[in-house]
XYZ file of C-alpha atoms in Angstrom:
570
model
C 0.000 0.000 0.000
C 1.498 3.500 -1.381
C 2.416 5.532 1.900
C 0.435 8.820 1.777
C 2.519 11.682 1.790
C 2.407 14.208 4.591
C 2.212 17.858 4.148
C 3.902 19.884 6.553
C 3.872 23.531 7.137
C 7.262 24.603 8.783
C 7.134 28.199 10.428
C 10.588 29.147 10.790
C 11.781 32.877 10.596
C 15.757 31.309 10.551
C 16.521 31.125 7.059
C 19.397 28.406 7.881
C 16.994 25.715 10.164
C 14.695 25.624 7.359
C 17.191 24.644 4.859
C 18.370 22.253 7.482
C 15.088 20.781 8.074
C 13.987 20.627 3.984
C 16.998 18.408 3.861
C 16.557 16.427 6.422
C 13.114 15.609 4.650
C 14.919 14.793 1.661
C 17.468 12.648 2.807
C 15.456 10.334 4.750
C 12.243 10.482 2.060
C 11.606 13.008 -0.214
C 8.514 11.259 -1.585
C 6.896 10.823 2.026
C 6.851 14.679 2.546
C 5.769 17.781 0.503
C 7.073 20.816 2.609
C 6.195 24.826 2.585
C 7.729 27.362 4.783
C 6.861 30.683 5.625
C 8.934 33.014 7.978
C 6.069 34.089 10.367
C 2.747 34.139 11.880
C 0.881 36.022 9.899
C 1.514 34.076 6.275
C 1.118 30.666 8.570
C -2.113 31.700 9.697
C -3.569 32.731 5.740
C -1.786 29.788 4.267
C -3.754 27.101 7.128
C -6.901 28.666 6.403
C -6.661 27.324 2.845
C -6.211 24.352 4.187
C -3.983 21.043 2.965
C -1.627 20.553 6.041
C -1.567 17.795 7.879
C 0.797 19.039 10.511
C 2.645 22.023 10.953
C 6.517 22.634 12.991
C 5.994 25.832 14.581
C 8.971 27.958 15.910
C 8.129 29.436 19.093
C 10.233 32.367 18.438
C 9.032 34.214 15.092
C 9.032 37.911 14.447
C 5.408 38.817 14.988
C 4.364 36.110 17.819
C 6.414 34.228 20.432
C 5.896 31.677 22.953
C 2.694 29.949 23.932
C 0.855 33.343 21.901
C 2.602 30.892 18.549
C 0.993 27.767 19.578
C -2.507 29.773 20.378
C -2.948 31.062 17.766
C -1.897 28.417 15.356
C -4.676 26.432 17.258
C -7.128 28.961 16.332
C -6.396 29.082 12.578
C -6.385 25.014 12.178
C -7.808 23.950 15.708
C -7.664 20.212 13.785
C -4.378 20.287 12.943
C -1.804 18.501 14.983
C 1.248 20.678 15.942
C 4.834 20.253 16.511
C 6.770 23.161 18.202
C 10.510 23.641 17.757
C 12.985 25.340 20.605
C 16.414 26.361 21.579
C 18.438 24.066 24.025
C 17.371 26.597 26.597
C 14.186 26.956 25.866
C 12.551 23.468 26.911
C 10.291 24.417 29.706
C 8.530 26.657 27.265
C 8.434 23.900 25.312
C 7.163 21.723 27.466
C 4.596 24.721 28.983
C 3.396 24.379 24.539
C 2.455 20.894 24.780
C -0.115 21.541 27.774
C -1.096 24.286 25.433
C -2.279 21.895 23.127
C 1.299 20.923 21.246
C 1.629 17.044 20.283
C 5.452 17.502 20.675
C 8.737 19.225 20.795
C 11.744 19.376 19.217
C 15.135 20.424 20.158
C 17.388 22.205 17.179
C 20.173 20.677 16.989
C 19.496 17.561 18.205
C 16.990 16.483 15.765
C 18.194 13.744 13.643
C 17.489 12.736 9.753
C 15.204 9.465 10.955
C 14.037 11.373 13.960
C 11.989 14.109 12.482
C 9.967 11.819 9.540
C 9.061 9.180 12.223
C 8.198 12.547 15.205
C 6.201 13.836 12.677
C 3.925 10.689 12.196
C 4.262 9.582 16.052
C 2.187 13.052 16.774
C -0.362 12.772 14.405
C -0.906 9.430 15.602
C -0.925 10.696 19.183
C -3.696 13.643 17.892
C -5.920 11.648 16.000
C -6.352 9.207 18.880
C -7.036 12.528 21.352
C -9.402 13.719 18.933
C -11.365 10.003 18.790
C -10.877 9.962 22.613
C -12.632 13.361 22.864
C -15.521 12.669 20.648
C -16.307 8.895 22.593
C -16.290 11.155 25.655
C -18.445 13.795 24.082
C -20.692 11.076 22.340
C -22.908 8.654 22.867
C -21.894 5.158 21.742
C -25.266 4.121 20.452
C -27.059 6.813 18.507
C -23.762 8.629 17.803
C -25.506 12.191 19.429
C -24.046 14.721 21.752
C -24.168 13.450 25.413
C -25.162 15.379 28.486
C -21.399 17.180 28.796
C -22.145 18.440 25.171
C -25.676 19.540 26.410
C -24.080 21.732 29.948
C -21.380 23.189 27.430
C -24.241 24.064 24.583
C -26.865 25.563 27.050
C -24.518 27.573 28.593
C -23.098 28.993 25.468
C -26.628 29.254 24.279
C -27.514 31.551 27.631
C -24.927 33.596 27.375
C -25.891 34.519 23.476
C -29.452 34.729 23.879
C -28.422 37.479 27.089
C -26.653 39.509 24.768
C -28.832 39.791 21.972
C -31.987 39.473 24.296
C -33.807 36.594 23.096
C -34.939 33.303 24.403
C -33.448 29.718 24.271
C -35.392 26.197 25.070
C -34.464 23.203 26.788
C -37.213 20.126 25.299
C -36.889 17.055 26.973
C -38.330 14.214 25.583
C -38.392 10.588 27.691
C -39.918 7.778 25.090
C -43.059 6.023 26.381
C -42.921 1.976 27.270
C -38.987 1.760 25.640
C -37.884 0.156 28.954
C -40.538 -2.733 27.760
C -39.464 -2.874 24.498
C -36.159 -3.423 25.595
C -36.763 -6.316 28.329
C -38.945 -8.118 25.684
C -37.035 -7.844 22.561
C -33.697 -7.570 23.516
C -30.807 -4.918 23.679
C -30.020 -5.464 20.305
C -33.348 -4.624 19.057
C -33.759 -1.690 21.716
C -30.299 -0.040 20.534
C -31.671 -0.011 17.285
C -34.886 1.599 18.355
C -32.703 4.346 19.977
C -30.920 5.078 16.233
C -34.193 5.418 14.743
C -35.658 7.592 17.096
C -32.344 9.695 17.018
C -32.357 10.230 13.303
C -36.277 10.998 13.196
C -35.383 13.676 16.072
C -32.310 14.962 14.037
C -34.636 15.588 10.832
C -36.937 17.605 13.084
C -35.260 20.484 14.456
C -33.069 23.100 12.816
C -29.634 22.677 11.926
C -28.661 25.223 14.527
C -30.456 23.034 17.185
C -28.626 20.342 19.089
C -30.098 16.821 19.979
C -28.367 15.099 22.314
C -29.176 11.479 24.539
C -28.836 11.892 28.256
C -29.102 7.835 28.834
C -31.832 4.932 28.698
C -35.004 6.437 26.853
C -34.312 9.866 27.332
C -33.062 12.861 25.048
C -32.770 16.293 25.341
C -32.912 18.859 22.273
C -31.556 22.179 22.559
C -33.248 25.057 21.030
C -30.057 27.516 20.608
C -32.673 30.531 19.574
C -36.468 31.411 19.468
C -38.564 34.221 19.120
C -41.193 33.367 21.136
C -41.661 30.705 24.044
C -44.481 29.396 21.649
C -41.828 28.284 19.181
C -40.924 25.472 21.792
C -43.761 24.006 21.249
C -44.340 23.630 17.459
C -41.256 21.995 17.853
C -42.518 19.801 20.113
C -44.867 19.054 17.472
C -42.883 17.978 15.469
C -40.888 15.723 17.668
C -43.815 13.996 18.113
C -45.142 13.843 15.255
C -41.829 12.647 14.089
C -41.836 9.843 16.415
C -45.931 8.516 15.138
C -45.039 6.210 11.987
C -44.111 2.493 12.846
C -39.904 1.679 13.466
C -39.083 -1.379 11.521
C -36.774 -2.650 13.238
C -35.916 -6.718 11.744
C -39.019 -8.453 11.688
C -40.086 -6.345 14.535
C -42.674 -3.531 13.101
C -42.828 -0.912 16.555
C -44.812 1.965 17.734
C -43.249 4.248 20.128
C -44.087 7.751 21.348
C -42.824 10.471 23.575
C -43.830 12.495 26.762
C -42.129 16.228 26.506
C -41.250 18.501 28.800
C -40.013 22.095 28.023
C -38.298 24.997 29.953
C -37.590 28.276 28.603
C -34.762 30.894 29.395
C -34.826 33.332 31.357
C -38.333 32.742 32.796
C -37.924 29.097 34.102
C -33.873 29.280 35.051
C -30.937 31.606 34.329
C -28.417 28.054 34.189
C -27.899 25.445 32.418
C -28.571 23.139 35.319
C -31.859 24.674 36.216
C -33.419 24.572 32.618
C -32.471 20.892 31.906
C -33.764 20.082 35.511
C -37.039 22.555 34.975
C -37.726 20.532 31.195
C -37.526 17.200 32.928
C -40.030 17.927 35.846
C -41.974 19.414 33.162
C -41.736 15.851 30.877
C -43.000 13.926 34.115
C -45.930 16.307 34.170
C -46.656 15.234 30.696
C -46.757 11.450 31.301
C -49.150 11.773 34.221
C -51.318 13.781 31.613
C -51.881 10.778 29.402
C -48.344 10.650 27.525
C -47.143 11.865 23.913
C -48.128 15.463 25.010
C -45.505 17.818 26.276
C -45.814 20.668 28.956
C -44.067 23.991 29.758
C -42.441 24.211 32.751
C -44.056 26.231 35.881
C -42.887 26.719 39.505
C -46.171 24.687 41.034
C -44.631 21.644 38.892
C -41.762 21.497 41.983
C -44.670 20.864 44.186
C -45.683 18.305 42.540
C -42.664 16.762 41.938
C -42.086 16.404 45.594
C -45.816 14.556 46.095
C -45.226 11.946 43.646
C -41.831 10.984 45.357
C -43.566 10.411 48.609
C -46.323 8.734 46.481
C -43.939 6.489 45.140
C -41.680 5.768 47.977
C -45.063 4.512 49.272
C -45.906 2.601 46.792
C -43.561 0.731 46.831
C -44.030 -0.457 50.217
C -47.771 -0.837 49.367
C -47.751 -4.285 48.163
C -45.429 -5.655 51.362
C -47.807 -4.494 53.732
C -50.387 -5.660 51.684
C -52.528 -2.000 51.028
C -54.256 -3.570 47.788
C -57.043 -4.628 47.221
C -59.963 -5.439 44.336
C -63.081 -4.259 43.507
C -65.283 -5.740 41.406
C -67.742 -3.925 38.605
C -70.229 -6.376 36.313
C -71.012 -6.376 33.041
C -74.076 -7.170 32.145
C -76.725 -8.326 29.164
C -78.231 -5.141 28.404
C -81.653 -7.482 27.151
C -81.146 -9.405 29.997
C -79.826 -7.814 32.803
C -78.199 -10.989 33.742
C -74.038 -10.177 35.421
C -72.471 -11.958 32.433
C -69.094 -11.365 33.538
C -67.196 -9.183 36.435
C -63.722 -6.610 36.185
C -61.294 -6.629 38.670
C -60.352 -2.912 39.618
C -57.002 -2.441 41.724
C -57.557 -0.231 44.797
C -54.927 1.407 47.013
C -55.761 1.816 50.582
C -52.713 4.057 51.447
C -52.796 3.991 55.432
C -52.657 8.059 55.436
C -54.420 9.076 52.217
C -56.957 6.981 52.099
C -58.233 5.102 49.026
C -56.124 6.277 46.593
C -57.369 6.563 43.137
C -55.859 4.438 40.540
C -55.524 7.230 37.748
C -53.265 8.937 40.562
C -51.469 5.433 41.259
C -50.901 3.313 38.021
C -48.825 5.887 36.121
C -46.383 5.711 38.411
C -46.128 1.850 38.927
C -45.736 1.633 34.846
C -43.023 4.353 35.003
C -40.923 2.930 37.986
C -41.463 -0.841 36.930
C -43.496 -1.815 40.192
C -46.524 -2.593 37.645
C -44.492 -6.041 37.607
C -45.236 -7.320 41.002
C -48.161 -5.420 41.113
C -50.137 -6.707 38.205
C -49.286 -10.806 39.020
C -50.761 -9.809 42.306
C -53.679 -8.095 40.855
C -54.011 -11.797 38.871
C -53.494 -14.081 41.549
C -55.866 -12.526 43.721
C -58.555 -12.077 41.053
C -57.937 -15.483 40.199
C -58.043 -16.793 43.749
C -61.437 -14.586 44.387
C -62.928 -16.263 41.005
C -62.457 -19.666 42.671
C -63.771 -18.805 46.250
C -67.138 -17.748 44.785
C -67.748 -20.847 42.903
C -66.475 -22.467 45.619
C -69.363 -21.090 47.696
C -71.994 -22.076 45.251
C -72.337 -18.719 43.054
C -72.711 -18.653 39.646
C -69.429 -19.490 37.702
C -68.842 -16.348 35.510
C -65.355 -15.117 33.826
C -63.485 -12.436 35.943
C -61.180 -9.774 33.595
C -57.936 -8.524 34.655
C -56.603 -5.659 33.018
C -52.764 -6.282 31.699
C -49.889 -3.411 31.144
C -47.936 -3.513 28.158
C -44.910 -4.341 30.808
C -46.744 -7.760 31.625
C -48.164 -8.628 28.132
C -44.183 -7.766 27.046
C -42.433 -9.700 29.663
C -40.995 -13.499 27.920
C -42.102 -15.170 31.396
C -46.129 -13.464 30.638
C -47.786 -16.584 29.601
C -45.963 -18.999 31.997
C -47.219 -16.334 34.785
C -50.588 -16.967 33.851
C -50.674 -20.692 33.412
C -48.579 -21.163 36.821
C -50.932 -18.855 38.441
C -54.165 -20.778 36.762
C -53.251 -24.032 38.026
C -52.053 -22.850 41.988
C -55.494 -20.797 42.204
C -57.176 -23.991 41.003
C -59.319 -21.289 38.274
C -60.409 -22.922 35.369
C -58.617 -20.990 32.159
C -62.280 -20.123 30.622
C -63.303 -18.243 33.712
C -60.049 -15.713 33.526
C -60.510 -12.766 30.312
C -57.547 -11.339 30.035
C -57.897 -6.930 28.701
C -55.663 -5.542 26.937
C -55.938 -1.687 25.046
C -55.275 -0.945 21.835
C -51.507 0.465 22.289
C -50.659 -2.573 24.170
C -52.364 -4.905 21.259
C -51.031 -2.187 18.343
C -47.219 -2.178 19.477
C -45.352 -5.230 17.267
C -48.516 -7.047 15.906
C -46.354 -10.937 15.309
C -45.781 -10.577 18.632
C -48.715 -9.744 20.102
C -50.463 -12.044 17.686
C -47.848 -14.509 18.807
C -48.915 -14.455 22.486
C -52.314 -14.166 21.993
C -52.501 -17.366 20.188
C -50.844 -19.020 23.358
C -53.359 -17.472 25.773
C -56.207 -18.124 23.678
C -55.205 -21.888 23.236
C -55.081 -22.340 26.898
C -59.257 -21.517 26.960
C -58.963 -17.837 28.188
C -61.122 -14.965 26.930
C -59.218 -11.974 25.447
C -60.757 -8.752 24.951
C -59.288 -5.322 23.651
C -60.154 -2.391 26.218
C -60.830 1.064 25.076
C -61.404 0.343 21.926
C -61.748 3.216 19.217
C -59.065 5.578 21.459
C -55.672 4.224 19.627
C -54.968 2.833 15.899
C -56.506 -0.291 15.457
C -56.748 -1.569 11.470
C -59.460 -3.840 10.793
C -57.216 -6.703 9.291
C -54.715 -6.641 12.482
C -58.186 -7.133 14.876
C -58.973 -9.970 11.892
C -55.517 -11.782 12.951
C -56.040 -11.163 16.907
C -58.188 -14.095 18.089
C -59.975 -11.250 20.088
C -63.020 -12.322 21.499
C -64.740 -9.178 23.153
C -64.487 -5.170 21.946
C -64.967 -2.992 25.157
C -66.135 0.790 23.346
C -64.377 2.884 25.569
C -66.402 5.470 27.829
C -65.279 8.819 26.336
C -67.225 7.777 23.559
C -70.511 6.465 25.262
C -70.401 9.864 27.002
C -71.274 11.694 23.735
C -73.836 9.279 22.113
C -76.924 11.222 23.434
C -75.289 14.784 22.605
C -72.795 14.424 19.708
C -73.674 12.921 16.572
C -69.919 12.147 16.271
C -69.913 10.051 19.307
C -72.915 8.205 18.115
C -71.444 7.572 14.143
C -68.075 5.962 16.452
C -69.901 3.795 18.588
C -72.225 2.665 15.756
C -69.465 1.791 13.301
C -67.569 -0.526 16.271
C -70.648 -2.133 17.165
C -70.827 -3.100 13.667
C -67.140 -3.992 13.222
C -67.735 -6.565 15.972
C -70.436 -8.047 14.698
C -68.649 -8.446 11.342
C -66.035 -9.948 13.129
C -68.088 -12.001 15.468
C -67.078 -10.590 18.945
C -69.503 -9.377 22.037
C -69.255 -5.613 22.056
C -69.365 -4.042 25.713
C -69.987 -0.408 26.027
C -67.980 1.097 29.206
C -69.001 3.228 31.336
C -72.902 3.486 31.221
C -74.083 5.735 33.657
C -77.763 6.724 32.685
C -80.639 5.052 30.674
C -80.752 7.150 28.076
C -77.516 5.446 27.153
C -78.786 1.975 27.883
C -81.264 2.427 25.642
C -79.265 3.859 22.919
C -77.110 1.029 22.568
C -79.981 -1.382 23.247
C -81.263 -0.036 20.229
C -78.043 -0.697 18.248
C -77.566 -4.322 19.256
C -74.922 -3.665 21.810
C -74.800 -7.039 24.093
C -73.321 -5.733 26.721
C -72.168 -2.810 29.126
C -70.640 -1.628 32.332
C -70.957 0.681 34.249
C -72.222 3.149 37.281
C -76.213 2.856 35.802
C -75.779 -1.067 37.251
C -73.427 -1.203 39.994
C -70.323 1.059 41.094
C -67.212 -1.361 41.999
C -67.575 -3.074 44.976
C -65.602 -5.282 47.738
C -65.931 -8.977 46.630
C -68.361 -9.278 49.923
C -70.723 -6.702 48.552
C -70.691 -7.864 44.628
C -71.013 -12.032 46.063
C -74.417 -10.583 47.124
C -75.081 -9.116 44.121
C -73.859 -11.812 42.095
C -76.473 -13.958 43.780
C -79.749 -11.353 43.937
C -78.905 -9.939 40.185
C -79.118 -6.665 38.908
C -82.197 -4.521 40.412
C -84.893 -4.990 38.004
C -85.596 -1.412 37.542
C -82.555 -0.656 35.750
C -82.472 -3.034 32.788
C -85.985 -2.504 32.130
């Protein structure tokens, strides 16, 4: 392999060293090297800014600069050049004081020999190409290749300081992905690493060039906004993030859904700092998850507050299940022709010994976020499970009892084992447990899911998809799912009597499950003016407050056994 030649810019004001030094060069190699010399700073300086050197021998004392003011401002023209700086016998701890300037080396005159100064030369930029690789893995993260959280200090700070002077406002968006952490457990580093790159390049195609996106660890990222206008423009580029974020990741075989939860802070109003505006976007970005996820929210002081209530919340939580604070209530569903309890929903309840019952809308969010929706959803199954069994056990009639499952469950490899394991030591019958799953949970990877649901549904159990009409459902993934029951979720049962719009939705999934042969269940009925409406429309079934508000598994045993009051289903 041909050798590639160097180019080397000598600066040397001594007429008589650069003559030695060109010969030198041409003695040892004179193919290896193509030299120029100029005499001073000044020529050095317009001659690197054209560029073509790949190192340059400075002399530290030249006729317009000396000293370490040589080596700075070499460093300045050509920053990416390595450098070489060459001194008097006396003049070594200047020498020396130019390398912690930034100088690769130093050389003596007059003790440089002809194989010396070719094999010097090569040794430094060696040594400065692997500082400059060094610098960037420090500065970079190794799996999307983005800025890392030094970079994002450095960049915020610089970005304060400009926006001060010219009086205009920066951002700080920080954006934590949604159910990644799941993703990751269930498919497997490899596959979650590649997720990351994805997400990294959507992000970098959504922001300005002048922008900076950068990953702070795990599922998180954090995207500068160097200048803005207005505080509003934060948030059409949060937008975009998410909107970026909303088509499918095909990752392999693996098709995958993903979104985001954004938080943003604004200089000056929410922190003068770097620190305090990264810090202010992420307490913002928790805000957003607990209102429903892929949203994002500005930062405001009572956000602090509320940061410091879900800590205690959660530090609570997670001594909830040890001291054994849960516990289930129970909600029927029944035949709206009927009026016959055709099957009953296990709700979690937290009985917090300060608080109260605390509701789960307040609760779950944070289970799913710090993982403790693990242990808390097998015992949300066992005990369901075990409750099932003690009512037929006590001569009630046998119906199916659903159990709502996270995506972390339904994700987890050891999910179906769980449920067969915890089948056979509650003694319940697999046609008895219905298993609920929403749409995001069903949407996310649909081999997978259809994978899984195949297993479940071959062991007898019921499987029905919760919510349904509030995510992105297609009508030949719900053909593949061997789903058995569509729950129409409440938002949308609320509007049928008022909102023509609500009333076209719930007609067309009412129809869509009969096409596909599955019971529809309307959620949350809470007056008969509803009953009636979907009556009308051939729902089967429904749930909700019009029949019977959750209850202890005491109270709905009763009810179980005296039915549904007569009044209300006729």
């Amino acid at each position: 392999m041909k050798e590639k030649v160097l180019r080397v810019l000598l600066v040397e004001d001594n007429a008589g060293d650069a003559r030695l030094l060109r010969e030198m060069f041409r003695k040892e190699n004179p193919n290896s090297f193509e030299m120029t010399h100029v005499s001073n700073m000044r020529d050095a300086v317009i001659h690197l800014a054209k560029g073509g050197v790949d190192i340059v021998l400075l002399d530290l004392g030249l006729p317009d600069t000396y000293g370490l003011e040589s080596v700075q401002q070499a460093h300045a023209a050509a920053p990416g050049i390595p450098l070489i700086v060459l001194t008097g016998l006396d003049d070594e701890v200047l020498a020396a004081e130019a390398m912690k300037a930034g100088a690769q080396d130093y050389l003596i005159k007059g003790q440089v020999e002809n194989r010396a100064l070719p094999r010097a030369l090569r040794h430094a930029i060696d040594r400065h190409r692997i500082q400059i690789e060094t610098v960037y893995l420090a500065q970079h993260d190794a799996v999307t290749n983005l800025p890392n959280r030094l970079v994002l200090k450095d960049r915020v700070s610089q970005a304060i300081s400009l926006a001060r002077r010219r009086k205009t406002a920066t951002a700080v968006v920080f954006l934590d992905l949604d159910r990644f952490k799941y993703i990751n457990d269930s498919l497997g580093h490899a596959i979650g690493d590649r997720l990351l790159q994805s997400v990294a390049l959507r992000l970098v195609g959504s922001v300005r060039d002048s922008d900076t996106v950068t990953r702070q660890g795990g599922d998180e990222f954090v995207i500068l906004l160097s200048e803005i206008a207005h505080s509003q423009d934060a948030a059409k580029s949060a937008k975009r993030i998410l909107h970026s974020l909303t088509a499918p990741h095909l990752i392999g075989a693996h098709e995958l859904h993903i979104d985001g939860s954004i938080g943003i802070s604004v200089y000056p109003m929410d922190g003068e700092d770097a620190e305090t505006l990264i810090k202010n976007a992420d307490t913002a970005m928790y805000h957003a998850k607990e209102n429903g996820r892929n949203n994002f929210q500005y930062f405001t002081a009572e956000m602090n507050v509320k940061v410091v209530a879900r800590q205690s919340l959660e530090a609570s939580l997670r001594r909830a299940l040890e001291r054994e604070e849960f516990l289930l209530h129970y909600q029927p569903k029944v035949n709206l022709n009927t009026g016959e309890i055709t099957s009953v929903e296990a709700l979690i309840r937290w009985q917090h010994p300060d608080r109260g019952l605390v509701s789960p809308a307040e609760f779950v969010p944070i289970a799913e976020d710090s993982g403790l929706i693990l242990p808390i959803g097998r015992w949300v199954l066992r005990e369901a499970c075990r409750q099932a069994r003690a009512w037929q056990d006590a001569g009630l009639p046998p119906i199916p009892t659903a159990v709502n499952v996270s995506y972390a469950e339904f994700r987890k490899p050891s999910f179906v084992e769980g449920v067969q394991t915890t089948l056979k030591e509650t003694g319940l019958e697999a046609r008895y447990l219905e298993l609920e799953l929403t749409e995001g949970v069903l949407m996310d990877d649909a081999k997978f899911t259809a994978s899984v649901l195949q297993e479940l549904k071959g062991m007898g159990i019921r499987l029905a998809a919760d919510d349904f009409g509030t995510g992105y459902s297609s009508l030949s993934y719900l053909r593949e799912f061997p789903i058995d029951i569509l729950k129409i979720d409440r938002s949308f049962i609320n509007q049928i009597t008022a909102d023509c719009d609500g009333s076209t939705i719930v007609d067309a999934i009412i129809s869509m499950g009969k096409s596909l042969k599955h019971v529809v269940v309307a959620e949350g009925i809470e007056t008969q003016e509803q009953r009636a409406y979907l009556q009308a429309h051939h729902c089967q079934e429904g749930q909700g407050y019009l029949f019977s508000r959750p209850l202890p598994a005491a109270q709905f045993a009763v009810l179980l056994q005296t039915g549904i009051t007569e009044a209300l289903v006729h």
